Short mmCIF file of C-alpha atoms and ligand atoms in Angstrom, two decimals:
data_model
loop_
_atom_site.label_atom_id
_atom_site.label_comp_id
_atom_site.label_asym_id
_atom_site.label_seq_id
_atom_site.Cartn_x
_atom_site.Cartn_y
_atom_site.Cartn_z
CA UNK A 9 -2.83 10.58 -2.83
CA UNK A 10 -1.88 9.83 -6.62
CA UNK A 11 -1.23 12.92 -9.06
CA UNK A 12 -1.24 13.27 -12.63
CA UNK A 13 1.95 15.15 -13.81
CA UNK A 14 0.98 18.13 -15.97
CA UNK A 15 4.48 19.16 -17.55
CA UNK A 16 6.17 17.12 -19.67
CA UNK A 17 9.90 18.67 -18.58
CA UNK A 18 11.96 17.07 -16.64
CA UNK A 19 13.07 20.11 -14.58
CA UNK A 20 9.99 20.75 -12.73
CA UNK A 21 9.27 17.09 -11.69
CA UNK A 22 12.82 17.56 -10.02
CA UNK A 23 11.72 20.80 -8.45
CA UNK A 24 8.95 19.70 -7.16
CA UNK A 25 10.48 16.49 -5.59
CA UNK A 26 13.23 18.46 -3.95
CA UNK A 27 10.21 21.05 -2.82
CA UNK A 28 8.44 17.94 -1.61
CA UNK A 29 11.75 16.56 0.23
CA UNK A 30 12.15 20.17 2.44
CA UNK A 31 8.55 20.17 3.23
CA UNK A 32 8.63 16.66 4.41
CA UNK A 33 11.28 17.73 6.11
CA UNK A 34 9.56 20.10 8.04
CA UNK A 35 6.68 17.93 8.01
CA UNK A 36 8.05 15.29 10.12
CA UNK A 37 9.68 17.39 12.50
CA UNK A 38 5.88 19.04 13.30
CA UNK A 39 6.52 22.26 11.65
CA UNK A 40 4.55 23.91 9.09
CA UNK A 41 5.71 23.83 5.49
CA UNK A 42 5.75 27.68 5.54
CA UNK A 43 3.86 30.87 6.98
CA UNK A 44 0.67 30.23 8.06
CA UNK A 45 -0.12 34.03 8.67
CA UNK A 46 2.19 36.01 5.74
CA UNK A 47 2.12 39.78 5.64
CA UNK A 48 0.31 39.87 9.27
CA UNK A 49 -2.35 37.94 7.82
CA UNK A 50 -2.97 40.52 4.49
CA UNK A 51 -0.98 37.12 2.08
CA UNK A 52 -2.13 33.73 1.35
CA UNK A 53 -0.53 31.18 3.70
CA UNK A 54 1.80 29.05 2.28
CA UNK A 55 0.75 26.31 5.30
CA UNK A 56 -2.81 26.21 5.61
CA UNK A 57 -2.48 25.48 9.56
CA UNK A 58 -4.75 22.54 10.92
CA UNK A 59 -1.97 20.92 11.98
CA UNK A 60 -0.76 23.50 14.13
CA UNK A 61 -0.39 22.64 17.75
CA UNK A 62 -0.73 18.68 16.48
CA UNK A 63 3.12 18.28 16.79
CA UNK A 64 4.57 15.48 14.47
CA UNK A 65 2.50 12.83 15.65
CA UNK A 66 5.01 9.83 14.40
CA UNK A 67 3.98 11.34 10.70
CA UNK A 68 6.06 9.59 7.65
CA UNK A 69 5.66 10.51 4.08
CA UNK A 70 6.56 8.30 1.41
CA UNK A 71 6.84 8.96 -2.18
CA UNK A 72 6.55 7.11 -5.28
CA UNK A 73 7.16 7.54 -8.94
CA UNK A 74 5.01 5.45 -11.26
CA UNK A 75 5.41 4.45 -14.68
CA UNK A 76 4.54 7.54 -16.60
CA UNK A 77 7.48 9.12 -15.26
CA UNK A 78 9.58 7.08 -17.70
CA UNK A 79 7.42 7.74 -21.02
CA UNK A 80 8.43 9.61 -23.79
CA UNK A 81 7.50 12.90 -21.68
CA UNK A 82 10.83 13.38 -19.70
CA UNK A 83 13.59 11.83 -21.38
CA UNK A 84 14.23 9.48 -18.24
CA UNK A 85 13.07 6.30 -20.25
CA UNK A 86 16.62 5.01 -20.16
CA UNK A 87 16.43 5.32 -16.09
CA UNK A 88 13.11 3.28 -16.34
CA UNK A 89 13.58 0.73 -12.90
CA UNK A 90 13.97 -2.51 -14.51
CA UNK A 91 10.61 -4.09 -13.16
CA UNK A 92 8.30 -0.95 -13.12
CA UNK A 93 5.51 -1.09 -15.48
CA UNK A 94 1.54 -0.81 -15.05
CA UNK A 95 0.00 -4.22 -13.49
CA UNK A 96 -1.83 -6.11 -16.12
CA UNK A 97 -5.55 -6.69 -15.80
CA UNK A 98 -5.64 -9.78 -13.28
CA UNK A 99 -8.60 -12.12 -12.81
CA UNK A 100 -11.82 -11.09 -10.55
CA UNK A 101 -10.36 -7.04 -11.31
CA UNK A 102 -13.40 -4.62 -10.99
CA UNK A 103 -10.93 -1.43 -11.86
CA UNK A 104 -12.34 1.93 -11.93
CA UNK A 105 -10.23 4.20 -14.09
CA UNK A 106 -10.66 6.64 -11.60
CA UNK A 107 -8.69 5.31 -9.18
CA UNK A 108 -6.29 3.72 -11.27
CA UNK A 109 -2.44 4.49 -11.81
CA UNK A 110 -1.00 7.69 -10.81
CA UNK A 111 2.19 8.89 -12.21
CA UNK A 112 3.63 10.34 -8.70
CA UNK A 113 2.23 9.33 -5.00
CA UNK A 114 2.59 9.77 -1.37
CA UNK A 115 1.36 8.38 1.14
CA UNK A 116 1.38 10.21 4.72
CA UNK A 117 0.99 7.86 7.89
CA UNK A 118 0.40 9.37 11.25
CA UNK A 119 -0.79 8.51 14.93
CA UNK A 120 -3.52 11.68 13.97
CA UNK A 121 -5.39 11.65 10.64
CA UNK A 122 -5.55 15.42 11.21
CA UNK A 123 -1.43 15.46 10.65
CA UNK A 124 -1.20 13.02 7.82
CA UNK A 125 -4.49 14.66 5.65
CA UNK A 126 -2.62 18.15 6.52
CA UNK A 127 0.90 16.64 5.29
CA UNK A 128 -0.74 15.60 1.51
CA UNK A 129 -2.92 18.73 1.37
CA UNK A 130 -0.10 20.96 1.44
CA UNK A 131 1.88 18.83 -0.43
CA UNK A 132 -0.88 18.56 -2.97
CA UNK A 133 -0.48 22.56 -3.45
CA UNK A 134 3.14 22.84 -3.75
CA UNK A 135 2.39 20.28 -6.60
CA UNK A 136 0.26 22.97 -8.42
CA UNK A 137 1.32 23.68 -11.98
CA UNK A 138 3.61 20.48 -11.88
CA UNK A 139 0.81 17.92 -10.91
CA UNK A 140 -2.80 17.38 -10.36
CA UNK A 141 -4.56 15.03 -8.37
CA UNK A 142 -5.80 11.82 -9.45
CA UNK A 143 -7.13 9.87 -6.80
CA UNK A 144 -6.95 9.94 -2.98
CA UNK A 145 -7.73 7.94 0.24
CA UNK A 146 -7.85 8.31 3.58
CA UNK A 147 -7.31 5.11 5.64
CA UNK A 148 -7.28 4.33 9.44
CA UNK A 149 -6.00 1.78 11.29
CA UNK A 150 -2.82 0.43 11.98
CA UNK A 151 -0.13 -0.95 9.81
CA UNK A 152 1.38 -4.45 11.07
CA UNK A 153 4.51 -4.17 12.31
CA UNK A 154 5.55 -7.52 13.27
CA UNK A 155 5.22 -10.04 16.61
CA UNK A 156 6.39 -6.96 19.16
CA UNK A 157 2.63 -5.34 19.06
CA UNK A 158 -0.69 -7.12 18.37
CA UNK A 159 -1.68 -7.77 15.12
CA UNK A 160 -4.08 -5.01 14.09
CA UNK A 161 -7.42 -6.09 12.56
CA UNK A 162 -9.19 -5.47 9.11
CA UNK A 163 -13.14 -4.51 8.70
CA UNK A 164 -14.01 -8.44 8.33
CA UNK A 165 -12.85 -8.24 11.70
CA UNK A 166 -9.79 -10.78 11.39
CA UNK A 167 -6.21 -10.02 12.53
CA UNK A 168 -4.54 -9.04 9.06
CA UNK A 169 -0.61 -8.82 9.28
CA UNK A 170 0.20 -12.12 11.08
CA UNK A 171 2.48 -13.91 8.44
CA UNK A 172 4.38 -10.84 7.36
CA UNK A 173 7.93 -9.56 6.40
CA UNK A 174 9.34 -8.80 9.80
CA UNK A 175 13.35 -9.59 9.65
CA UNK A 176 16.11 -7.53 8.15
CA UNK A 177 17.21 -10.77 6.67
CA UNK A 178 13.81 -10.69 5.02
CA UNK A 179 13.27 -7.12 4.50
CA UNK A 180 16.75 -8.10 2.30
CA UNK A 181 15.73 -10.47 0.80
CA UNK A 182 11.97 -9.10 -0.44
CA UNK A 183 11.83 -5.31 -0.08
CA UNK A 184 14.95 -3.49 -0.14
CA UNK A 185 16.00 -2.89 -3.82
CA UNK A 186 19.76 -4.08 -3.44
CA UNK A 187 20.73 -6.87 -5.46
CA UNK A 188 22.77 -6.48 -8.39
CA UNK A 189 20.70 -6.75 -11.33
CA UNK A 190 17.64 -4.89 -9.44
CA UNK A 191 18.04 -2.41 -12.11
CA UNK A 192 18.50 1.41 -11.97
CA UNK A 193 21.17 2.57 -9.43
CA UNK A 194 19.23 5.55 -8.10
CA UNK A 195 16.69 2.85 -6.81
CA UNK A 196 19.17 1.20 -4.97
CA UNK A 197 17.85 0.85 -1.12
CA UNK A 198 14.72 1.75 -2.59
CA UNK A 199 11.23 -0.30 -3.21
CA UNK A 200 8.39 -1.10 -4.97
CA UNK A 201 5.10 -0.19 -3.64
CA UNK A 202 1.68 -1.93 -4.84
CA UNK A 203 -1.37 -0.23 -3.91
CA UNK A 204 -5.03 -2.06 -4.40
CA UNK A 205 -7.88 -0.12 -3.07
CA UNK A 206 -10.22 -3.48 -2.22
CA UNK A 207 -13.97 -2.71 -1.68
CA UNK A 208 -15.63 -5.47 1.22
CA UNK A 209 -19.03 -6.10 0.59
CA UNK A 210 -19.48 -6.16 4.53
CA UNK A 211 -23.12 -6.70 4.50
CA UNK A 212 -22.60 -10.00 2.84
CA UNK A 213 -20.03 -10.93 5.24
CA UNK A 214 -21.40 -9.79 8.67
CA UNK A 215 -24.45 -12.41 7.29
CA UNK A 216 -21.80 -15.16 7.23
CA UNK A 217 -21.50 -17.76 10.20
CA UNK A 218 -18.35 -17.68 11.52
CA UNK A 219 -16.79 -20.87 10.87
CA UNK A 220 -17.22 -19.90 7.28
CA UNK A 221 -15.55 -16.49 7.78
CA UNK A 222 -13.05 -18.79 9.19
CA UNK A 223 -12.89 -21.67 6.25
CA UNK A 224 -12.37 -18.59 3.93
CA UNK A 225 -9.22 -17.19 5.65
CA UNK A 226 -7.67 -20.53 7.21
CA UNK A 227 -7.59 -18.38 10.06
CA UNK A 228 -9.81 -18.80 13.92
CA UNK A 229 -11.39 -15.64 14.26
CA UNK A 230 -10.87 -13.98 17.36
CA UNK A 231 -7.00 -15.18 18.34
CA UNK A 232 -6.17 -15.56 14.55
CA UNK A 233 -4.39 -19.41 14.88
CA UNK A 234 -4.32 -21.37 11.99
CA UNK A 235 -7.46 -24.00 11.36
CA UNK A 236 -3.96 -26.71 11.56
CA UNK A 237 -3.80 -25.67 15.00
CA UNK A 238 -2.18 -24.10 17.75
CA UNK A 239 -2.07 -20.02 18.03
CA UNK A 240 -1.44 -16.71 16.27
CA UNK A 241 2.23 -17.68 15.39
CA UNK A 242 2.43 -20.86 14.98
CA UNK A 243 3.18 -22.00 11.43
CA UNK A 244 0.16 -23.36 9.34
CA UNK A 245 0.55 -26.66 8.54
CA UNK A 246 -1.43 -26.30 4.95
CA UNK A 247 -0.98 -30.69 5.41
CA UNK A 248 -2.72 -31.46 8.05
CA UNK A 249 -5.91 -33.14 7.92
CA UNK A 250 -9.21 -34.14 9.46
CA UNK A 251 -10.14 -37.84 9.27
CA UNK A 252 -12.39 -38.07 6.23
CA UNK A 253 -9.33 -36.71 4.11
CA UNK A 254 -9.88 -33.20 3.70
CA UNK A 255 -7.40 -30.52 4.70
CA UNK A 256 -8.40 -28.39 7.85
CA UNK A 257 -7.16 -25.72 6.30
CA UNK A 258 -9.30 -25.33 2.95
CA UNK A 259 -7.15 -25.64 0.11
CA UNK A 260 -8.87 -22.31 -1.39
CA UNK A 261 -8.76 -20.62 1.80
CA UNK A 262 -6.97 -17.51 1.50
CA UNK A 263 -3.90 -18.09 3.60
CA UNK A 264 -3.57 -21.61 1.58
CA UNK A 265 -3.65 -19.61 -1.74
CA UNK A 266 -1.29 -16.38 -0.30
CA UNK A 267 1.46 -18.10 1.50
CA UNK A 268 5.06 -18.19 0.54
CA UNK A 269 5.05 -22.17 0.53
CA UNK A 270 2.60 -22.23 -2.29
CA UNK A 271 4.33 -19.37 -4.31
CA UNK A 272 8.42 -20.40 -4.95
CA UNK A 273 9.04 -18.57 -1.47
CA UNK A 274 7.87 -15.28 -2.35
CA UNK A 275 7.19 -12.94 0.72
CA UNK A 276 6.04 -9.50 -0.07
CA UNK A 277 5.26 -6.86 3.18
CA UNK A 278 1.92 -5.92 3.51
CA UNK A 279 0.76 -2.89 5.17
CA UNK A 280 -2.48 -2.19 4.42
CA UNK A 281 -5.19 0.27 6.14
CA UNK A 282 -9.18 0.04 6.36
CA UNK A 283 -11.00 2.85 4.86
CA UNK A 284 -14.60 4.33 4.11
CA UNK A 285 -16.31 6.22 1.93
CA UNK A 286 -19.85 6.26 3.90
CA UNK A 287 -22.54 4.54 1.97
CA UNK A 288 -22.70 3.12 -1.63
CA UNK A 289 -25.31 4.13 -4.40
CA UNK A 290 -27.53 1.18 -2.87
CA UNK A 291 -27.30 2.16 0.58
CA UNK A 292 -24.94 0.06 1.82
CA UNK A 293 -21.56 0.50 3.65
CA UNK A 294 -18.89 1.67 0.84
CA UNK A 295 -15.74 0.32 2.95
CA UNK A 296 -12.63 -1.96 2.78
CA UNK A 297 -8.88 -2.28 2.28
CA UNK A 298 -6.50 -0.09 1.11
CA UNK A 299 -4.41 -2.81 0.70
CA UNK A 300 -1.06 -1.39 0.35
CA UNK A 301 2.23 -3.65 -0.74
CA UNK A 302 6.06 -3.49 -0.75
CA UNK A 303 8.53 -5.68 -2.74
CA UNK A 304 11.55 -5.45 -4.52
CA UNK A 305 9.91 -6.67 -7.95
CA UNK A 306 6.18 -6.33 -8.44
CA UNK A 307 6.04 -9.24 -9.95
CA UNK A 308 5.78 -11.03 -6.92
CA UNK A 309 2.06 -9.56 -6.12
CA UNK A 310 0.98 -10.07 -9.31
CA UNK A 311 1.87 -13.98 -9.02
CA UNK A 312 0.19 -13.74 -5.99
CA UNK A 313 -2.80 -11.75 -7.37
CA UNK A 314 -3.23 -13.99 -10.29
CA UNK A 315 -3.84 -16.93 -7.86
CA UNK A 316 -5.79 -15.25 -5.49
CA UNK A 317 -8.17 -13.56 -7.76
CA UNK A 318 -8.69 -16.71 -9.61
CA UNK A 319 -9.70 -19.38 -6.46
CA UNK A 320 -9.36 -17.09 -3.55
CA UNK A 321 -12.59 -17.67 -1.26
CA UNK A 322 -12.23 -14.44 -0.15
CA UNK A 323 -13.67 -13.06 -3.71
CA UNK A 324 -17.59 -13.44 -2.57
CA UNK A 325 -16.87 -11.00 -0.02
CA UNK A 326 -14.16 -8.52 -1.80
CA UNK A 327 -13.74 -6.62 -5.39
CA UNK A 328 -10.63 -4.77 -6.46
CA UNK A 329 -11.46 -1.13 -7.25
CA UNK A 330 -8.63 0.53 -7.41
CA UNK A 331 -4.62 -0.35 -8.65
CA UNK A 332 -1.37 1.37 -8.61
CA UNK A 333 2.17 0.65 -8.62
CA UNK A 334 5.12 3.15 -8.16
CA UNK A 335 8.70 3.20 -7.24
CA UNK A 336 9.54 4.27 -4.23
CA UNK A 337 13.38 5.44 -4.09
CA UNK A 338 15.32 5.32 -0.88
CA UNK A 339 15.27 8.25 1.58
CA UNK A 340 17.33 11.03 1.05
CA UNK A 341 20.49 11.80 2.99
CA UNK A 342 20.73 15.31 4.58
CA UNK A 343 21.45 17.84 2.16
CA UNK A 344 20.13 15.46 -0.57
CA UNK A 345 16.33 15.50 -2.13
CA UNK A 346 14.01 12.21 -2.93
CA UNK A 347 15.49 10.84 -5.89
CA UNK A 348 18.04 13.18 -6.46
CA UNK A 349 20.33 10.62 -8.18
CA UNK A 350 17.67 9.98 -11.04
CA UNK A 351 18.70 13.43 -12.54
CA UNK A 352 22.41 13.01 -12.62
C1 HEM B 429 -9.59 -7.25 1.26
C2 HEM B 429 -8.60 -8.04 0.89
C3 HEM B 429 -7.77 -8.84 1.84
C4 HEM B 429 -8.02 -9.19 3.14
C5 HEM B 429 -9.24 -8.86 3.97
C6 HEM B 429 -6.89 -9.96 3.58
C7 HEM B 429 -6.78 -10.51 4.85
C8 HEM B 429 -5.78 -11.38 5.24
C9 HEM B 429 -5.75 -12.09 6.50
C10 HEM B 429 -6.81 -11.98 7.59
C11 HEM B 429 -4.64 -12.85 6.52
C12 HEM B 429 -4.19 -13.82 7.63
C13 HEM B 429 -3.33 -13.18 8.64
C14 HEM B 429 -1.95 -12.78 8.14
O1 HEM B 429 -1.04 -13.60 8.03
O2 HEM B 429 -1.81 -11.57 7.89
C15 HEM B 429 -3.94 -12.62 5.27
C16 HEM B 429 -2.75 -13.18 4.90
C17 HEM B 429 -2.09 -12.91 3.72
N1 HEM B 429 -2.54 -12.15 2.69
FE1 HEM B 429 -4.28 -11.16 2.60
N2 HEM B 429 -5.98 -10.06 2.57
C18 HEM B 429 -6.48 -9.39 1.49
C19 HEM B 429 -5.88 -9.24 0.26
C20 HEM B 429 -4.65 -9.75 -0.07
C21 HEM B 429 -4.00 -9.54 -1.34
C22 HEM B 429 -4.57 -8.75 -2.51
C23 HEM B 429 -2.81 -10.19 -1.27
C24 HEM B 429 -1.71 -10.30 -2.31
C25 HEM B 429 -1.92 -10.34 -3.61
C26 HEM B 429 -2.71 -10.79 0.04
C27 HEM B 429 -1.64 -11.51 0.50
C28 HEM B 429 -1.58 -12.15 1.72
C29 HEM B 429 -0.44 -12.94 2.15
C30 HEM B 429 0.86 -13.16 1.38
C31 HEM B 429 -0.76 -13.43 3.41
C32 HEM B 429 0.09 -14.33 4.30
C33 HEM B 429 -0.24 -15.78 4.02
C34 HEM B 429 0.60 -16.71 4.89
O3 HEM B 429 1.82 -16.76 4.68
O4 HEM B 429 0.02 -17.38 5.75
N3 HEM B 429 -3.84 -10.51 0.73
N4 HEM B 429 -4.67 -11.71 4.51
#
């Protein structure tokens, strides 16, 4: 859920994220954010209560400040992160202003929708007076997390989280927001999170044969091994060919196009969830990615993106929707709130 900040002082947007950082507090422990029944039911409830009974169901909120929090409005311009800004218009983007940008986000993951959806409702009314909503999905799934569990699948029905950021060494090296010269000190330990709402045109795809499906990711279908052989892990070899000359991995396959070895060695963790929103104005399914990103400079999915949207194969079957990028600082410690350091 995105939100539109409706005061221009500074004061309440720290308010509200130290409101936020008690409630998720609560939150992730399974209790409510406040009385459910006030006044023996004669008040409004400050916790509307359909996630009571739920338990905390492995819920995690994460919150993210986007570029409008370092406009004119606040006087925190000269706390700006050093690589947060809007994403430019890439090639094959299909934006709809509606579900575009954001100046504050959070995004609530749980083993039961019924806990996460509860988690940014009631955030979304503590926000009331400070923030409005802008734009909101609810995904389903399962992020990747890395060779320990199985590689979750997307709506084209392909494992999607194979090649991923999985090592601290990694996480280091392309998430965490650590390096001198990062920017902002508050951020420090923090991240950058890219969100692209991706709309599948499924009906197109499930008409595909599946050696084509397969040409367009680089990818065998049902164990996920590269077309250069071998299975789910083994490393692509984007070389290898078939005897006429041609690569057995297509050069605009997706995988050729996304992986670090064609980009200067730039990783970025992807942990993106499928999502629906029923039927489109034509009667088909309205479904897809909410392709969600984390990096410690944006720049690296917009190099990606640039690529992608230009010669990806996957663009027949895919358009980009929706686009946001925010920074997410690190957690707080106890006794601290979610970005506490960017008021000092
Ligand atoms: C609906 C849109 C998309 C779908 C269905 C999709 C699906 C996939 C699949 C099935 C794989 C292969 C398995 C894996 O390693 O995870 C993959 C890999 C990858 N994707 Fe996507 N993806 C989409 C959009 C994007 C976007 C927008 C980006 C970044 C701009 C991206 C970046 C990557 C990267 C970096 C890899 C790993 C490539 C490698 O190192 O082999 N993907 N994706």
């Amino acid at each position: 859920m995105t939100f539109d900040l409706s005061t221009s002082v500074a004061t309440d947007l720290q308010v509200l994220l130290a409101r936020w950082s008690a409630a998720i507090a609560q939150l992730q422990a399974g209790k409510t954010v406040g009385s459910v029944e006030p006044a023996h039911g004669n008040g409004v409830g400050a916790d509307t209560g359909e996630a009571l009974d739920l338990g905390p169901a492995s819920l995690t909120v994460t919150v993210g400040l986007g570029p409008g929090v370092f406009d004119e409005r606040f006087g925190l311009a000269d706390k700006r992160p050093a690589h947060l800004a809007a994403i430019p218009t890439l090639p094959s983007d299909n934006l709809d202003e509606q579900l575009t940008g954001g100046d504050l986000s959070l995004q609530a993951c749980a083993d039961d929708p019924q806990v996460a959806y509860h988690a940014v409702r009631d955030l979304a009314r503590m926000a009331r007076g400070t923030a409005t909503v802008r734009w909101t999905v609810l995904g389903f799934g399962r992020a990747s997390a890395g060779p320990s569990q199985s590689t979750p699948r997307n709506l084209m029905g392909f494992k999607d989280g194979t090649r991923n950021v999985t090592t601290d060494d990694e996480f280091d090296r392309f998430v965490w927001v650590d390096q001198p010269g990062d920017g902002a000190a508050w951020m420090r330990g923090g991240t950058y999170q890219v969100v692209r709402k991706i709309r599948m045109n499924l009906e197109t795809w499930d008409a595909d044969v599946v050696s084509d499906q397969q040409r367009v990711f680089g990818r065998t279908k049902i164990d996920g091994a590269p077309l250069s052989g071998g299975s789910e892990h083994t490393t692509p070899d984007f070389h290898a060919a078939h005897g006429d000359g041609t690569t057995k991995i297509d050069a605009r396959s997706h995988i050729a196009l996304a992986a670090h070895e064609a980009n200067g060695g730039v990783k970025i963790l992807r942990r993106g969830y499928n999502y629906t929103d029923g039927l489109n104005q034509y009667g088909q399914l309205d479904a897809g990615l909410l392709f969600a990103a984390y990096m410690n400079d944006p720049e690296h999915f917009e190099r990606l993106q640039r690529k992608l949207g230009a010669s990806d194969r996957l663009n027949e079957y895919v358009s980009h929707i929706g686009s946001a990028v925010f920074a997410v600082p690190p957690a707080p410690r106890k006794g601290s709130y979610i970005a506490e350091q960017l008021f000092r």
